[in-house]
mmCIF file of C-alpha atoms in Angstrom:
data_model
loop_
_atom_site.group_PDB
_atom_site.id
_atom_site.type_symbol
_atom_site.label_atom_id
_atom_site.label_comp_id
_atom_site.label_asym_id
_atom_site.label_seq_id
_atom_site.Cartn_x
_atom_site.Cartn_y
_atom_site.Cartn_z
ATOM 1 C CA MET A 79 118.476 48.306 134.788
ATOM 2 C CA SER A 80 120.736 51.141 133.003
ATOM 3 C CA PRO A 81 124.465 51.056 130.978
ATOM 4 C CA TYR A 82 124.426 54.728 133.876
ATOM 5 C CA ALA A 83 125.674 53.368 136.891
ATOM 6 C CA LEU A 84 129.084 54.391 139.140
ATOM 7 C CA THR A 85 129.848 53.067 142.293
ATOM 8 C CA VAL A 86 130.971 55.800 145.146
ATOM 9 C CA ASP A 87 133.356 54.827 148.266
ATOM 10 C CA ALA A 88 133.250 56.687 150.503
ATOM 11 C CA GLY A 89 135.064 54.722 153.285
ATOM 12 C CA THR A 90 131.813 53.938 154.616
ATOM 13 C CA GLY A 91 131.638 51.424 157.876
ATOM 14 C CA ASP A 92 128.650 50.284 158.175
ATOM 15 C CA LEU A 93 124.650 49.875 155.998
ATOM 16 C CA ARG A 94 123.307 53.321 158.077
ATOM 17 C CA ALA A 95 125.915 55.931 157.003
ATOM 18 C CA ALA A 96 125.463 54.041 154.099
ATOM 19 C CA ASP A 97 121.885 54.406 153.557
ATOM 20 C CA HIS A 98 122.562 58.885 154.832
ATOM 21 C CA LEU A 99 125.286 59.326 151.650
ATOM 22 C CA LEU A 100 122.387 57.972 149.518
ATOM 23 C CA ARG A 101 119.448 60.411 150.938
ATOM 24 C CA THR A 102 121.991 63.367 151.256
ATOM 25 C CA LEU A 103 122.982 62.320 147.851
ATOM 26 C CA ALA A 104 119.495 62.178 146.145
ATOM 27 C CA ASP A 105 118.425 65.879 148.379
ATOM 28 C CA GLY A 106 121.535 66.994 147.697
ATOM 29 C CA PHE A 107 121.850 66.267 143.616
ATOM 30 C CA ASP A 108 117.810 66.368 143.477
ATOM 31 C CA LEU A 109 118.231 63.070 141.881
ATOM 32 C CA PRO A 110 114.986 61.986 140.061
ATOM 33 C CA GLU A 111 111.854 59.367 140.955
ATOM 34 C CA ASP A 112 114.181 56.775 138.500
ATOM 35 C CA THR A 113 116.783 56.722 140.302
ATOM 36 C CA PHE A 114 117.827 53.590 142.031
ATOM 37 C CA GLY A 115 120.958 53.600 144.604
ATOM 38 C CA CYS A 116 122.214 50.917 145.978
ATOM 39 C CA THR A 117 124.566 49.573 148.934
ATOM 40 C CA HIS A 118 127.194 46.818 148.712
ATOM 41 C CA LEU A 119 129.614 45.080 150.601
ATOM 42 C CA VAL A 120 132.763 44.983 150.300
ATOM 43 C CA ARG A 121 135.201 41.950 151.861
ATOM 44 C CA GLY A 122 138.967 41.974 151.508
ATOM 45 C CA ASN A 123 141.458 43.441 153.589
ATOM 46 C CA ARG A 124 139.398 46.744 153.527
ATOM 47 C CA PRO A 125 135.691 45.452 154.796
ATOM 48 C CA ARG A 126 133.258 48.593 154.246
ATOM 49 C CA VAL A 127 130.265 49.291 152.510
ATOM 50 C CA VAL A 128 129.968 51.328 149.023
ATOM 51 C CA VAL A 129 126.961 53.074 146.648
ATOM 52 C CA SER A 130 126.490 52.796 143.445
ATOM 53 C CA LEU A 131 124.088 55.030 141.778
ATOM 54 C CA THR A 132 121.653 53.790 137.868
ATOM 55 C CA LEU A 133 120.263 57.186 136.449
ATOM 56 C CA PRO A 134 118.466 57.269 133.586
ATOM 57 C CA SER A 135 120.756 58.812 131.119
ATOM 58 C CA ARG A 136 124.114 59.809 130.697
ATOM 59 C CA PRO A 137 123.928 63.379 130.572
ATOM 60 C CA LEU A 138 122.686 63.110 134.374
ATOM 61 C CA LEU A 139 125.639 60.826 135.177
ATOM 62 C CA ASP A 140 128.021 63.153 134.042
ATOM 63 C CA THR A 141 127.024 65.670 136.109
ATOM 64 C CA VAL A 142 126.534 63.695 138.800
ATOM 65 C CA ARG A 143 130.206 62.161 138.575
ATOM 66 C CA GLU A 144 131.618 65.398 138.373
ATOM 67 C CA ARG A 145 129.742 66.443 141.554
ATOM 68 C CA LEU A 146 130.227 63.380 143.033
ATOM 69 C CA ALA A 147 134.077 64.026 142.426
ATOM 70 C CA HIS A 148 134.117 67.270 144.893
ATOM 71 C CA GLY A 149 134.397 65.637 148.396
ATOM 72 C CA TYR A 150 132.390 62.370 147.767
ATOM 73 C CA GLY A 151 135.327 59.378 148.405
ATOM 74 C CA THR A 152 136.578 56.987 144.823
ATOM 75 C CA VAL A 153 133.781 57.661 141.756
ATOM 76 C CA ALA A 154 134.535 54.980 139.243
ATOM 77 C CA PRO A 155 132.247 53.641 136.829
ATOM 78 C CA GLY A 156 129.235 50.604 136.300
ATOM 79 C CA LEU A 157 128.676 48.603 139.480
ATOM 80 C CA PRO A 158 130.077 46.873 141.891
ATOM 81 C CA ASP A 159 128.252 43.710 141.639
ATOM 82 C CA ALA A 160 124.807 42.593 141.109
ATOM 83 C CA VAL A 161 123.133 42.047 144.395
ATOM 84 C CA GLY A 162 123.002 45.750 145.440
ATOM 85 C CA ARG A 163 120.450 46.469 148.674
ATOM 86 C CA ALA A 164 117.778 49.047 147.256
ATOM 87 C CA VAL A 165 117.595 52.085 149.504
ATOM 88 C CA LEU A 166 116.407 54.343 146.133
ATOM 89 C CA TYR A 167 114.167 53.391 143.825
ATOM 90 C CA PRO A 168 111.043 54.611 142.051
ATOM 91 C CA GLY A 169 108.230 54.224 144.235
ATOM 92 C CA ALA A 170 110.633 53.709 147.561
ATOM 93 C CA ALA A 171 109.380 56.802 148.586
ATOM 94 C CA ALA A 172 105.433 55.641 149.161
ATOM 95 C CA LEU A 173 106.616 52.196 151.136
ATOM 96 C CA THR A 174 104.872 53.589 154.342
ATOM 97 C CA GLY A 175 102.975 52.464 157.003
ATOM 98 C CA THR A 176 100.295 49.323 156.150
ATOM 99 C CA THR A 177 100.008 48.237 152.502
ATOM 100 C CA THR A 178 99.555 45.020 150.377
ATOM 101 C CA VAL A 179 102.380 43.053 148.835
ATOM 102 C CA ALA A 180 100.112 43.586 145.321
ATOM 103 C CA GLU A 181 99.829 47.439 146.193
ATOM 104 C CA LEU A 182 104.096 47.318 147.267
ATOM 105 C CA LEU A 183 104.290 45.344 143.743
ATOM 106 C CA ALA A 184 101.980 47.887 141.826
ATOM 107 C CA ARG A 185 103.624 51.682 143.610
ATOM 108 C CA SER A 186 106.911 50.256 143.165
ATOM 109 C CA ALA A 187 109.739 49.151 141.331
ATOM 110 C CA ILE A 188 110.275 45.770 143.482
ATOM 111 C CA ASP A 189 109.687 42.728 141.384
ATOM 112 C CA ARG A 190 109.017 40.497 143.967
ATOM 113 C CA VAL A 191 108.504 39.314 147.531
ATOM 114 C CA THR A 192 109.466 36.553 149.412
ATOM 115 C CA VAL A 193 108.376 34.799 152.952
ATOM 116 C CA LEU A 194 111.570 33.873 154.053
ATOM 117 C CA GLY A 195 110.756 29.965 155.432
ATOM 118 C CA THR A 196 108.568 29.720 152.938
ATOM 119 C CA PRO A 197 108.446 28.135 149.156
ATOM 120 C CA GLU A 198 105.132 29.795 147.994
ATOM 121 C CA PRO A 199 105.528 33.822 147.008
ATOM 122 C CA PRO A 200 102.891 35.504 150.064
ATOM 123 C CA ASP A 201 99.068 36.240 149.059
ATOM 124 C CA PRO A 202 98.963 39.480 147.082
ATOM 125 C CA ALA A 203 96.215 40.497 149.746
ATOM 126 C CA THR A 204 98.787 39.955 153.000
ATOM 127 C CA ARG A 205 98.827 42.905 155.144
ATOM 128 C CA MET A 206 102.772 43.960 155.030
ATOM 129 C CA VAL A 207 104.017 46.275 157.632
ATOM 130 C CA THR A 208 106.592 48.742 155.964
ATOM 131 C CA ARG A 209 108.089 50.108 159.155
ATOM 132 C CA ASP A 210 108.856 52.793 156.820
ATOM 133 C CA HIS A 211 112.106 51.215 155.715
ATOM 134 C CA VAL A 212 111.820 48.349 152.881
ATOM 135 C CA ARG A 213 115.368 47.569 151.361
ATOM 136 C CA PRO A 214 115.057 45.325 148.511
ATOM 137 C CA GLN A 215 118.117 43.283 147.117
ATOM 138 C CA TRP A 216 118.292 42.305 143.676
ATOM 139 C CA GLN A 217 118.328 39.044 142.756
ATOM 140 C CA ARG A 218 118.706 37.223 139.199
ATOM 141 C CA ASP A 219 117.679 41.231 137.218
ATOM 142 C CA GLU A 220 115.249 40.933 140.649
ATOM 143 C CA LEU A 221 114.245 43.978 142.926
ATOM 144 C CA VAL A 222 113.279 40.977 145.708
ATOM 145 C CA LEU A 223 111.649 41.701 149.340
ATOM 146 C CA ALA A 224 112.612 39.767 151.499
ATOM 147 C CA ALA A 225 109.770 39.502 154.271
ATOM 148 C CA THR A 226 109.267 37.805 157.812
ATOM 149 C CA PRO A 227 105.512 37.158 159.132
ATOM 150 C CA ALA A 228 104.798 39.025 162.120
ATOM 151 C CA LEU A 229 101.424 39.788 164.558
ATOM 152 C CA GLY A 230 98.240 39.332 162.952
ATOM 153 C CA GLY A 231 99.079 36.776 159.805
ATOM 154 C CA THR A 232 101.485 39.925 158.450
ATOM 155 C CA LEU A 233 104.288 40.435 157.015
ATOM 156 C CA VAL A 234 107.560 43.033 157.866
ATOM 157 C CA PRO A 235 110.662 43.879 156.191
ATOM 158 C CA PHE A 236 113.214 41.255 157.095
ATOM 159 C CA GLU A 237 115.281 43.823 157.505
ATOM 160 C CA ALA A 238 114.451 46.184 160.898
ATOM 161 C CA PRO A 239 114.900 50.006 160.686
ATOM 162 C CA ASP A 240 116.211 49.371 164.107
ATOM 163 C CA PRO A 241 118.486 46.905 164.172
ATOM 164 C CA THR A 242 119.871 45.819 167.746
ATOM 165 C CA PRO A 243 124.207 45.273 167.224
ATOM 166 C CA CYS A 244 125.288 41.426 168.063
ATOM 167 C CA CYS A 245 126.506 41.365 171.515
ATOM 168 C CA ALA A 246 124.863 44.559 172.476
ATOM 169 C CA ASP A 247 124.095 42.697 175.934
ATOM 170 C CA HIS A 248 127.420 41.854 176.605
#
């Protein structure tokens, strides 16, 4: 990972809002394709979701930091932890529809795919139904996508794009 990273604490309360903030920053600041934008859960007295941006150069980092100082919350240097959930990463925009595991790995910064409940990696030819929502997570300096088996021998990313809130039927 690049040393050009910063964390933004906008007081965001959930992942969906943090994803939206990252997409707003990417579009509004015209961030390059090789930017990593991640969400991080902060626990403690004030649980929230912060976002981080890892940028390809010091000048871009300085420009983004200056622009963030105008109404985006508290900005701090560095990453809040090493296990961010990636929303922005090289190749993310190409991960739509159905693809194979091999194509997913070749087209993006994702290093590997794991399947919940299985010790072995999936066959590279296995079809992945992305649901246009692929959120890998950093694990030991690798970007790893957790997947689950789905109908027809396919896989889907573990994180659903529109999860049912806990206790929605109560």
